[in-house]
PDB file of C-alpha atoms in Angstrom:
ATOM      1  CA  UNK J   1      23.737  57.802 112.273  1.00 73.00           C
ATOM      2  CA  UNK J   2      22.858  60.115 109.395  1.00 85.00           C
ATOM      3  CA  UNK J   3      23.304  59.318 105.734  1.00 90.00           C
ATOM      4  CA  UNK J   4      27.090  59.441 105.132  1.00 87.00           C
ATOM      5  CA  UNK J   5      26.568  61.420 101.926  1.00 88.00           C
ATOM      6  CA  UNK J   6      24.781  64.119 103.954  1.00 87.00           C
ATOM      7  CA  UNK J   7      27.431  64.038 106.692  1.00 85.00           C
ATOM      8  CA  UNK J   8      30.267  64.651 104.214  1.00 85.00           C
ATOM      9  CA  UNK J   9      28.181  66.969 102.061  1.00 86.00           C
ATOM     10  CA  UNK J  10      28.815  65.150  98.784  1.00 85.00           C
ATOM     11  CA  UNK J  11      26.520  63.868  96.051  1.00 89.00           C
ATOM     12  CA  UNK J  12      26.002  60.149  95.471  1.00 87.00           C
ATOM     13  CA  UNK J  13      27.805  60.585  92.179  1.00 88.00           C
ATOM     14  CA  UNK J  14      30.903  62.045  93.888  1.00 88.00           C
ATOM     15  CA  UNK J  15      34.233  60.518  92.935  1.00 91.00           C
ATOM     16  CA  UNK J  16      36.544  58.883  95.454  1.00 90.00           C
ATOM     17  CA  UNK J  17      38.796  61.953  95.269  1.00 88.00           C
ATOM     18  CA  UNK J  18      35.868  64.296  96.005  1.00 89.00           C
ATOM     19  CA  UNK J  19      34.920  62.175  99.020  1.00 88.00           C
ATOM     20  CA  UNK J  20      38.480  62.307 100.321  1.00 89.00           C
ATOM     21  CA  UNK J  21      38.668  66.088  99.897  1.00 89.00           C
ATOM     22  CA  UNK J  22      35.348  66.581 101.705  1.00 87.00           C
ATOM     23  CA  UNK J  23      36.529  64.412 104.600  1.00 86.00           C
ATOM     24  CA  UNK J  24      39.849  66.266 104.877  1.00 87.00           C
ATOM     25  CA  UNK J  25      38.111  69.634 104.923  1.00 85.00           C
ATOM     26  CA  UNK J  26      35.616  68.659 107.633  1.00 85.00           C
ATOM     27  CA  UNK J  27      38.266  66.837 109.696  1.00 83.00           C
ATOM     28  CA  UNK J  28      40.296  70.042 109.885  1.00 81.00           C
ATOM     29  CA  UNK J  29      37.285  72.022 111.054  1.00 83.00           C
ATOM     30  CA  UNK J  30      36.016  69.609 113.720  1.00 81.00           C
ATOM     31  CA  UNK J  31      39.185  67.951 115.014  1.00 80.00           C
ATOM     32  CA  UNK J  32      38.710  67.967 118.842  1.00 76.00           C
ATOM     33  CA  UNK J  33      42.232  69.284 119.469  1.00 74.00           C
ATOM     34  CA  UNK J  34      41.593  72.502 117.583  1.00 72.00           C
ATOM     35  CA  UNK J  35      37.853  73.140 117.272  1.00 77.00           C
ATOM     36  CA  UNK J  36      36.050  75.290 119.849  1.00 75.00           C
ATOM     37  CA  UNK J  37      32.703  73.739 118.956  1.00 79.00           C
ATOM     38  CA  UNK J  38      31.405  71.943 122.102  1.00 81.00           C
ATOM     39  CA  UNK J  39      30.048  69.172 119.872  1.00 82.00           C
ATOM     40  CA  UNK J  40      33.251  68.826 117.876  1.00 79.00           C
ATOM     41  CA  UNK J  41      34.071  65.383 119.281  1.00 83.00           C
ATOM     42  CA  UNK J  42      30.716  63.919 118.251  1.00 84.00           C
ATOM     43  CA  UNK J  43      30.804  65.595 114.836  1.00 85.00           C
ATOM     44  CA  UNK J  44      34.336  64.381 114.248  1.00 84.00           C
ATOM     45  CA  UNK J  45      33.341  60.791 115.074  1.00 86.00           C
ATOM     46  CA  UNK J  46      30.356  61.058 112.721  1.00 88.00           C
ATOM     47  CA  UNK J  47      32.549  62.442 109.926  1.00 87.00           C
ATOM     48  CA  UNK J  48      35.065  59.652 110.403  1.00 87.00           C
ATOM     49  CA  UNK J  49      32.360  56.958 110.432  1.00 89.00           C
ATOM     50  CA  UNK J  50      30.849  58.359 107.228  1.00 89.00           C
ATOM     51  CA  UNK J  51      34.261  58.288 105.579  1.00 90.00           C
ATOM     52  CA  UNK J  52      34.784  54.660 106.634  1.00 90.00           C
ATOM     53  CA  UNK J  53      31.843  53.772 104.411  1.00 89.00           C
ATOM     54  CA  UNK J  54      32.220  56.182 101.506  1.00 91.00           C
ATOM     55  CA  UNK J  55      36.006  56.035 101.525  1.00 89.00           C
ATOM     56  CA  UNK J  56      35.950  52.265 100.992  1.00 91.00           C
ATOM     57  CA  UNK J  57      34.831  51.150  97.533  1.00 90.00           C
ATOM     58  CA  UNK J  58      33.366  47.850  98.725  1.00 91.00           C
ATOM     59  CA  UNK J  59      31.405  49.261 101.674  1.00 90.00           C
ATOM     60  CA  UNK J  60      30.213  52.221  99.592  1.00 92.00           C
ATOM     61  CA  UNK J  61      28.803  49.761  97.076  1.00 89.00           C
ATOM     62  CA  UNK J  62      27.119  47.788  99.873  1.00 89.00           C
ATOM     63  CA  UNK J  63      25.560  50.969 101.265  1.00 87.00           C
ATOM     64  CA  UNK J  64      24.355  52.121  97.847  1.00 89.00           C
ATOM     65  CA  UNK J  65      22.724  48.706  97.277  1.00 86.00           C
ATOM     66  CA  UNK J  66      21.091  48.844 100.701  1.00 86.00           C
ATOM     67  CA  UNK J  67      23.089  45.898 102.086  1.00 87.00           C
ATOM     68  CA  UNK J  68      24.476  47.912 105.049  1.00 87.00           C
ATOM     69  CA  UNK J  69      23.147  50.922 106.934  1.00 88.00           C
ATOM     70  CA  UNK J  70      24.815  54.240 107.747  1.00 83.00           C
ATOM     71  CA  UNK J  71      26.651  52.622 110.681  1.00 84.00           C
ATOM     72  CA  UNK J  72      28.010  49.865 108.480  1.00 83.00           C
ATOM     73  CA  UNK J  73      25.708  47.232 109.973  1.00 86.00           C
ATOM     74  CA  UNK J  74      23.957  44.672 107.712  1.00 87.00           C
ATOM     75  CA  UNK J  75      20.379  45.539 106.936  1.00 80.00           C
ATOM     76  CA  UNK J  76      17.734  42.887 107.620  1.00 66.00           C
ATOM     77  CA  UNK J  77      17.283  40.983 104.342  1.00 58.00           C
ATOM     78  CA  UNK J  78      13.955  40.857 102.647  1.00 50.00           C
ATOM     79  CA  UNK J  79      11.870  37.842 103.652  1.00 44.00           C
ATOM     80  CA  UNK J  80      12.994  34.803 101.718  1.00 43.00           C
ATOM     81  CA  UNK J  81      16.600  35.973 101.227  1.00 44.00           C
ATOM     82  CA  UNK J  82      19.541  34.280 102.870  1.00 42.00           C
ATOM     83  CA  UNK J  83      20.913  35.262 106.277  1.00 42.00           C
ATOM     84  CA  UNK J  84      23.235  38.066 107.122  1.00 38.00           C
ATOM     85  CA  UNK J  85      26.521  38.232 105.276  1.00 40.00           C
ATOM     86  CA  UNK J  86      29.234  36.426 107.169  1.00 39.00           C
ATOM     87  CA  UNK J  87      32.352  37.833 108.743  1.00 37.00           C
ATOM     88  CA  UNK J  88      30.924  41.141 110.077  1.00 36.00           C
ATOM     89  CA  UNK J  89      31.707  42.181 113.660  1.00 38.00           C
ATOM     90  CA  UNK J  90      29.644  44.871 115.358  1.00 37.00           C
ATOM     91  CA  UNK J  91      30.851  47.433 117.842  1.00 38.00           C
ATOM     92  CA  UNK J  92      34.204  49.104 118.183  1.00 39.00           C
ATOM     93  CA  UNK J  93      35.505  52.639 117.665  1.00 39.00           C
ATOM     94  CA  UNK J  94      35.206  54.847 114.580  1.00 39.00           C
ATOM     95  CA  UNK J  95      38.933  54.347 113.974  1.00 39.00           C
ATOM     96  CA  UNK J  96      38.632  50.576 113.294  1.00 40.00           C
ATOM     97  CA  UNK J  97      36.263  48.000 114.775  1.00 40.00           C
ATOM     98  CA  UNK J  98      37.091  44.637 116.365  1.00 38.00           C
ATOM     99  CA  UNK J  99      40.529  43.080 116.416  1.00 39.00           C
ATOM    100  CA  UNK J 100      43.252  44.169 113.972  1.00 39.00           C
ATOM    101  CA  UNK J 101      42.385  43.086 110.470  1.00 39.00           C
ATOM    102  CA  UNK J 102      38.864  41.979 111.423  1.00 38.00           C
ATOM    103  CA  UNK J 103      36.904  45.258 111.529  1.00 40.00           C
ATOM    104  CA  UNK J 104      35.108  47.080 108.713  1.00 41.00           C
ATOM    105  CA  UNK J 105      37.593  48.268 106.131  1.00 41.00           C
ATOM    106  CA  UNK J 106      40.168  45.623 107.013  1.00 40.00           C
ATOM    107  CA  UNK J 107      41.942  44.434 103.928  1.00 40.00           C
ATOM    108  CA  UNK J 108      40.466  47.309 101.876  1.00 46.00           C
ATOM    109  CA  UNK J 109      43.459  49.637 102.141  1.00 46.00           C
ATOM    110  CA  UNK J 110      41.780  52.178 104.460  1.00 49.00           C
ATOM    111  CA  UNK J 111      43.831  53.497 107.375  1.00 51.00           C
ATOM    112  CA  UNK J 112      42.663  56.675 109.152  1.00 52.00           C
ATOM    113  CA  UNK J 113      46.241  57.382 110.248  1.00 49.00           C
ATOM    114  CA  UNK J 114      47.148  57.916 106.603  1.00 52.00           C
ATOM    115  CA  UNK J 115      44.641  60.753 106.385  1.00 55.00           C
ATOM    116  CA  UNK J 116      45.680  62.334 109.683  1.00 53.00           C
ATOM    117  CA  UNK J 117      49.371  62.122 108.917  1.00 53.00           C
ATOM    118  CA  UNK J 118      48.644  64.223 105.821  1.00 54.00           C
ATOM    119  CA  UNK J 119      46.486  66.675 107.750  1.00 57.00           C
ATOM    120  CA  UNK J 120      48.604  67.184 110.848  1.00 54.00           C
ATOM    121  CA  UNK J 121      52.000  65.580 110.225  1.00 51.00           C
ATOM    122  CA  UNK J 122      53.078  61.967 110.659  1.00 48.00           C
ATOM    123  CA  UNK J 123      54.067  62.361 114.301  1.00 47.00           C
ATOM    124  CA  UNK J 124      50.842  64.164 115.195  1.00 47.00           C
ATOM    125  CA  UNK J 125      48.539  61.353 114.107  1.00 45.00           C
ATOM    126  CA  UNK J 126      50.448  58.734 116.094  1.00 47.00           C
ATOM    127  CA  UNK J 127      50.859  60.823 119.228  1.00 51.00           C
ATOM    128  CA  UNK J 128      47.443  62.506 119.190  1.00 50.00           C
ATOM    129  CA  UNK J 129      49.134  65.937 119.163  1.00 56.00           C
ATOM    130  CA  UNK J 130      48.841  67.301 115.633  1.00 59.00           C
ATOM    131  CA  UNK J 131      51.462  69.697 114.362  1.00 70.00           C
ATOM    132  CA  UNK J 132      49.468  72.806 113.616  1.00 77.00           C
ATOM    133  CA  UNK J 133      50.678  75.010 110.792  1.00 86.00           C
ATOM    134  CA  UNK J 134      51.549  78.628 111.607  1.00 85.00           C
ATOM    135  CA  UNK J 135      49.705  81.549 110.113  1.00 87.00           C
ATOM    136  CA  UNK J 136      50.913  83.400 107.039  1.00 89.00           C
ATOM    137  CA  UNK J 137      53.356  86.322 107.268  1.00 91.00           C
ATOM    138  CA  UNK J 138      52.110  89.791 106.351  1.00 91.00           C
ATOM    139  CA  UNK J 139      54.122  92.498 104.585  1.00 91.00           C
ATOM    140  CA  UNK J 140      53.641  96.252 104.548  1.00 92.00           C
ATOM    141  CA  UNK J 141      55.625  99.439 103.905  1.00 92.00           C
ATOM    142  CA  UNK J 142      55.756 102.377 106.314  1.00 92.00           C
ATOM    143  CA  UNK J 143      56.754 105.975 105.566  1.00 92.00           C
ATOM    144  CA  UNK J 144      59.095 106.950 108.423  1.00 92.00           C
ATOM    145  CA  UNK J 145      59.641 110.667 109.183  1.00 92.00           C
ATOM    146  CA  UNK J 146      63.330 111.613 109.363  1.00 91.00           C
ATOM    147  CA  UNK J 147      62.780 112.848 112.897  1.00 89.00           C
ATOM    148  CA  UNK J 148      61.855 109.313 114.004  1.00 89.00           C
ATOM    149  CA  UNK J 149      65.177 108.012 112.678  1.00 89.00           C
ATOM    150  CA  UNK J 150      67.115 110.156 115.171  1.00 88.00           C
ATOM    151  CA  UNK J 151      64.689 109.928 118.107  1.00 86.00           C
ATOM    152  CA  UNK J 152      63.646 106.269 117.963  1.00 82.00           C
ATOM    153  CA  UNK J 153      60.023 107.334 118.439  1.00 84.00           C
ATOM    154  CA  UNK J 154      57.166 104.997 117.531  1.00 89.00           C
ATOM    155  CA  UNK J 155      55.201 105.441 114.321  1.00 90.00           C
ATOM    156  CA  UNK J 156      51.692 104.303 113.429  1.00 89.00           C
ATOM    157  CA  UNK J 157      51.574 101.336 111.050  1.00 90.00           C
ATOM    158  CA  UNK J 158      48.294 100.418 109.381  1.00 86.00           C
ATOM    159  CA  UNK J 159      47.834  96.643 109.153  1.00 84.00           C
ATOM    160  CA  UNK J 160      44.595  95.960 107.336  1.00 77.00           C
ATOM    161  CA  UNK J 161      41.503  98.166 107.357  1.00 79.00           C
ATOM    162  CA  UNK J 162      40.791  97.913 111.101  1.00 80.00           C
ATOM    163  CA  UNK J 163      44.176  97.332 112.722  1.00 86.00           C
ATOM    164  CA  UNK J 164      46.877  99.856 113.626  1.00 89.00           C
ATOM    165  CA  UNK J 165      50.131  99.182 115.485  1.00 90.00           C
ATOM    166  CA  UNK J 166      52.616 101.497 117.180  1.00 90.00           C
ATOM    167  CA  UNK J 167      56.066 100.419 116.026  1.00 91.00           C
ATOM    168  CA  UNK J 168      59.313 101.687 117.571  1.00 90.00           C
ATOM    169  CA  UNK J 169      61.813 102.632 114.861  1.00 88.00           C
ATOM    170  CA  UNK J 170      65.451 101.559 115.387  1.00 88.00           C
ATOM    171  CA  UNK J 171      67.801 104.559 115.377  1.00 86.00           C
ATOM    172  CA  UNK J 172      69.082 105.334 111.894  1.00 83.00           C
ATOM    173  CA  UNK J 173      67.636 102.229 110.216  1.00 88.00           C
ATOM    174  CA  UNK J 174      68.522 102.251 106.521  1.00 89.00           C
ATOM    175  CA  UNK J 175      65.869 102.767 103.890  1.00 91.00           C
ATOM    176  CA  UNK J 176      64.692  99.458 102.431  1.00 92.00           C
ATOM    177  CA  UNK J 177      65.490  97.460 105.574  1.00 92.00           C
ATOM    178  CA  UNK J 178      62.772  95.393 107.251  1.00 92.00           C
ATOM    179  CA  UNK J 179      61.481  95.259 110.800  1.00 93.00           C
ATOM    180  CA  UNK J 180      60.037  91.862 111.820  1.00 93.00           C
ATOM    181  CA  UNK J 181      57.285  91.776 114.447  1.00 93.00           C
ATOM    182  CA  UNK J 182      56.865  88.211 115.616  1.00 93.00           C
ATOM    183  CA  UNK J 183      53.298  86.962 115.972  1.00 90.00           C
ATOM    184  CA  UNK J 184      51.687  90.033 114.363  1.00 90.00           C
ATOM    185  CA  UNK J 185      50.855  88.349 111.050  1.00 88.00           C
ATOM    186  CA  UNK J 186      47.860  86.223 110.046  1.00 88.00           C
ATOM    187  CA  UNK J 187      46.442  83.897 112.715  1.00 87.00           C
ATOM    188  CA  UNK J 188      46.693  80.171 112.043  1.00 84.00           C
ATOM    189  CA  UNK J 189      43.364  78.733 110.815  1.00 79.00           C
ATOM    190  CA  UNK J 190      44.112  75.553 112.779  1.00 78.00           C
ATOM    191  CA  UNK J 191      45.189  77.010 116.122  1.00 79.00           C
ATOM    192  CA  UNK J 192      48.927  77.126 115.480  1.00 84.00           C
ATOM    193  CA  UNK J 193      51.245  80.088 115.983  1.00 89.00           C
ATOM    194  CA  UNK J 194      50.381  83.302 114.118  1.00 90.00           C
ATOM    195  CA  UNK J 195      52.656  84.510 111.355  1.00 91.00           C
ATOM    196  CA  UNK J 196      54.970  87.536 111.529  1.00 93.00           C
ATOM    197  CA  UNK J 197      54.589  91.087 110.257  1.00 93.00           C
ATOM    198  CA  UNK J 198      57.376  92.319 107.965  1.00 93.00           C
ATOM    199  CA  UNK J 199      57.618  96.120 107.760  1.00 93.00           C
ATOM    200  CA  UNK J 200      59.749  97.666 105.004  1.00 94.00           C
ATOM    201  CA  UNK J 201      61.099 101.112 105.946  1.00 93.00           C
ATOM    202  CA  UNK J 202      60.811 103.961 103.463  1.00 94.00           C
ATOM    203  CA  UNK J 203      61.945 107.494 104.318  1.00 93.00           C
ATOM    204  CA  UNK J 204      59.136 110.030 104.180  1.00 93.00           C
ATOM    205  CA  UNK J 205      59.851 113.012 101.923  1.00 93.00           C
ATOM    206  CA  UNK J 206      61.010 116.124 103.797  1.00 94.00           C
ATOM    207  CA  UNK J 207      60.241 119.669 102.602  1.00 93.00           C
ATOM    208  CA  UNK J 208      63.898 120.824 102.712  1.00 93.00           C
ATOM    209  CA  UNK J 209      66.190 117.991 103.883  1.00 96.00           C
ATOM    210  CA  UNK J 210      67.685 115.517 101.409  1.00 96.00           C
ATOM    211  CA  UNK J 211      69.199 112.214 102.577  1.00 94.00           C
ATOM    212  CA  UNK J 212      72.317 110.795 100.917  1.00 93.00           C
ATOM    213  CA  UNK J 213      73.315 107.593 102.688  1.00 90.00           C
ATOM    214  CA  UNK J 214      73.758 108.742 106.284  1.00 90.00           C
ATOM    215  CA  UNK J 215      74.465 112.349 105.336  1.00 94.00           C
ATOM    216  CA  UNK J 216      71.779 115.029 105.188  1.00 96.00           C
ATOM    217  CA  UNK J 217      71.865 118.081 102.905  1.00 97.00           C
ATOM    218  CA  UNK J 218      70.119 121.440 103.141  1.00 96.00           C
ATOM    219  CA  UNK J 219      70.017 124.318 100.653  1.00 96.00           C
ATOM    220  CA  UNK J 220      70.049 127.489 102.775  1.00 96.00           C
ATOM    221  CA  UNK J 221      68.901 130.801 101.238  1.00 95.00           C
ATOM    222  CA  UNK J 222      70.961 133.833 102.363  1.00 95.00           C
ATOM    223  CA  UNK J 223      70.769 137.532 101.501  1.00 94.00           C
ATOM    224  CA  UNK J 224      73.356 139.460  99.493  1.00 92.00           C
ATOM    225  CA  UNK J 225      74.543 141.334 102.552  1.00 92.00           C
ATOM    226  CA  UNK J 226      74.811 138.115 104.653  1.00 94.00           C
ATOM    227  CA  UNK J 227      76.883 136.520 101.899  1.00 94.00           C
ATOM    228  CA  UNK J 228      79.059 139.657 101.576  1.00 93.00           C
ATOM    229  CA  UNK J 229      79.510 140.606 105.224  1.00 94.00           C
ATOM    230  CA  UNK J 230      79.135 137.240 106.936  1.00 95.00           C
ATOM    231  CA  UNK J 231      76.501 136.355 109.535  1.00 94.00           C
ATOM    232  CA  UNK J 232      75.392 134.024 112.295  1.00 95.00           C
ATOM    233  CA  UNK J 233      72.506 131.972 110.938  1.00 94.00           C
ATOM    234  CA  UNK J 234      69.928 129.826 112.716  1.00 94.00           C
ATOM    235  CA  UNK J 235      69.841 126.554 110.769  1.00 95.00           C
ATOM    236  CA  UNK J 236      67.307 123.684 111.192  1.00 94.00           C
ATOM    237  CA  UNK J 237      68.734 120.159 111.608  1.00 94.00           C
ATOM    238  CA  UNK J 238      67.219 116.741 112.362  1.00 92.00           C
ATOM    239  CA  UNK J 239      67.635 117.331 116.098  1.00 90.00           C
ATOM    240  CA  UNK J 240      66.671 121.017 116.264  1.00 92.00           C
ATOM    241  CA  UNK J 241      68.071 124.384 115.267  1.00 94.00           C
ATOM    242  CA  UNK J 242      71.768 125.216 115.599  1.00 94.00           C
ATOM    243  CA  UNK J 243      73.768 128.442 115.062  1.00 95.00           C
ATOM    244  CA  UNK J 244      76.005 128.428 112.016  1.00 94.00           C
ATOM    245  CA  UNK J 245      78.756 130.975 111.248  1.00 95.00           C
ATOM    246  CA  UNK J 246      78.687 132.141 107.621  1.00 95.00           C
ATOM    247  CA  UNK J 247      82.086 133.651 106.720  1.00 95.00           C
ATOM    248  CA  UNK J 248      82.249 137.030 104.906  1.00 95.00           C
ATOM    249  CA  UNK J 249      82.425 136.950 101.112  1.00 93.00           C
ATOM    250  CA  UNK J 250      80.645 133.569 100.886  1.00 93.00           C
ATOM    251  CA  UNK J 251      79.757 132.712  97.314  1.00 92.00           C
ATOM    252  CA  UNK J 252      76.555 130.989  96.374  1.00 91.00           C
ATOM    253  CA  UNK J 253      77.155 127.211  96.357  1.00 93.00           C
ATOM    254  CA  UNK J 254      79.582 127.345  99.301  1.00 94.00           C
ATOM    255  CA  UNK J 255      79.128 124.202 101.458  1.00 96.00           C
ATOM    256  CA  UNK J 256      79.394 124.272 105.249  1.00 96.00           C
ATOM    257  CA  UNK J 257      79.667 121.042 107.251  1.00 95.00           C
ATOM    258  CA  UNK J 258      78.212 120.109 110.634  1.00 94.00           C
ATOM    259  CA  UNK J 259      79.904 116.885 111.761  1.00 93.00           C
ATOM    260  CA  UNK J 260      77.748 114.143 113.295  1.00 91.00           C
ATOM    261  CA  UNK J 261      74.469 115.954 112.622  1.00 92.00           C
ATOM    262  CA  UNK J 262      73.310 113.476 109.975  1.00 92.00           C
ATOM    263  CA  UNK J 263      71.552 110.125 110.477  1.00 92.00           C
ATOM    264  CA  UNK J 264      72.780 108.023 113.414  1.00 89.00           C
ATOM    265  CA  UNK J 265      74.024 104.451 113.100  1.00 80.00           C
ATOM    266  CA  UNK J 266      73.943 101.561 115.515  1.00 68.00           C
ATOM    267  CA  UNK J 267      77.533 100.643 114.615  1.00 70.00           C
ATOM    268  CA  UNK J 268      79.377 103.473 112.850  1.00 70.00           C
ATOM    269  CA  UNK J 269      79.660 107.197 113.464  1.00 81.00           C
ATOM    270  CA  UNK J 270      76.628 109.268 112.543  1.00 88.00           C
ATOM    271  CA  UNK J 271      76.567 110.982 109.167  1.00 92.00           C
ATOM    272  CA  UNK J 272      77.212 114.691 108.631  1.00 94.00           C
ATOM    273  CA  UNK J 273      74.925 117.613 107.868  1.00 96.00           C
ATOM    274  CA  UNK J 274      75.887 119.727 104.841  1.00 97.00           C
ATOM    275  CA  UNK J 275      74.572 123.261 104.313  1.00 96.00           C
ATOM    276  CA  UNK J 276      74.831 124.733 100.813  1.00 97.00           C
ATOM    277  CA  UNK J 277      74.632 128.529 100.608  1.00 95.00           C
ATOM    278  CA  UNK J 278      72.140 129.846  98.040  1.00 96.00           C
ATOM    279  CA  UNK J 279      72.367 133.629  97.563  1.00 94.00           C
ATOM    280  CA  UNK J 280      68.956 135.170  96.969  1.00 94.00           C
ATOM    281  CA  UNK J 281      68.293 138.564  95.419  1.00 92.00           C
ATOM    282  CA  UNK J 282      65.684 140.843  96.994  1.00 89.00           C
ATOM    283  CA  UNK J 283      62.159 140.593  95.617  1.00 88.00           C
ATOM    284  CA  UNK J 284      62.327 144.130  94.225  1.00 87.00           C
ATOM    285  CA  UNK J 285      65.353 146.237  93.211  1.00 86.00           C
ATOM    286  CA  UNK J 286      65.102 149.944  94.123  1.00 89.00           C
ATOM    287  CA  UNK J 287      66.858 152.833  92.332  1.00 91.00           C
ATOM    288  CA  UNK J 288      69.645 153.098  94.897  1.00 91.00           C
ATOM    289  CA  UNK J 289      70.536 149.413  94.535  1.00 89.00           C
ATOM    290  CA  UNK J 290      70.494 149.617  90.736  1.00 90.00           C
ATOM    291  CA  UNK J 291      72.755 152.708  90.812  1.00 93.00           C
ATOM    292  CA  UNK J 292      75.219 150.873  93.076  1.00 91.00           C
ATOM    293  CA  UNK J 293      75.317 147.883  90.745  1.00 90.00           C
ATOM    294  CA  UNK J 294      75.961 150.143  87.718  1.00 93.00           C
ATOM    295  CA  UNK J 295      78.799 151.830  89.591  1.00 93.00           C
ATOM    296  CA  UNK J 296      80.334 148.478  90.492  1.00 89.00           C
ATOM    297  CA  UNK J 297      79.973 147.315  86.900  1.00 91.00           C
ATOM    298  CA  UNK J 298      81.943 150.333  85.700  1.00 93.00           C
ATOM    299  CA  UNK J 299      84.537 150.698  88.466  1.00 94.00           C
ATOM    300  CA  UNK J 300      84.940 147.178  89.885  1.00 90.00           C
ATOM    301  CA  UNK J 301      84.136 144.676  87.169  1.00 89.00           C
ATOM    302  CA  UNK J 302      84.892 140.954  87.706  1.00 85.00           C
ATOM    303  CA  UNK J 303      84.316 137.830  85.622  1.00 87.00           C
ATOM    304  CA  UNK J 304      83.204 134.744  87.695  1.00 83.00           C
ATOM    305  CA  UNK J 305      82.929 132.416  84.669  1.00 83.00           C
ATOM    306  CA  UNK J 306      86.590 132.573  83.651  1.00 85.00           C
ATOM    307  CA  UNK J 307      87.157 128.914  84.551  1.00 83.00           C
ATOM    308  CA  UNK J 308      84.338 127.724  82.304  1.00 84.00           C
ATOM    309  CA  UNK J 309      85.538 127.082  78.733  1.00 62.00           C
TER     310      UNK J 309
END
């Protein structure tokens, strides 16, 4: 048996609290039910035996004075001293030697089950099946393309520097909601269940769609002649392009509605898709166009701001 101070990795000046903390730390690492070290059982017994000496004030004093060895056995006295101290029984297990109340540590307030009930839960120490704590949950935020909200396609989620998951997105999930992936969090350091991964959904910005609740809006540029004469327009939506009828004499700001073309919902009806007409002038005005506008100004004037005070 090695020096108990070396086994627990503490200095001879260590306090009782420091000894207890060192024992708890090593017991977690080398407990046979959770350590993969092939020598864990022997190391655990050695750690426990060292704690039986250093964790007991009386026996620690006896060891420091050289009265007992690292196994708790009396040392041979120097020639001329009295015999061995009475009342010591050799043998037994590292969890208490001899009959109840007769082994080393009896009557000194030391009970290994107290330590193990703290480490693994009260039931675990008695039954030999420690309750292992689960790993920590992880949280992350993912930017979800609008197209994934209507298709249910998987998106790539980065979890740490070297881990990526493919996560299927529920149809129409609301922004700010979380997706929980069971068992994809931190592993348990003591062999328990891993934690969960909590993914907060954020809508990725789109170059021309704007989301309002479950509705989607699009500003659609149209020419002067399309606005004046009417036209059939090819309009992009979340699920592909559709043909939209623009009525003649459509003013800029006119809103056209496509029912059910917004974001889907698992419970309610899908939102709508709103198209706002934005009349756009040509890049360059030629002489013929300018002459026509002057003629209209003189012969067919109108005042569109009459309702604005």
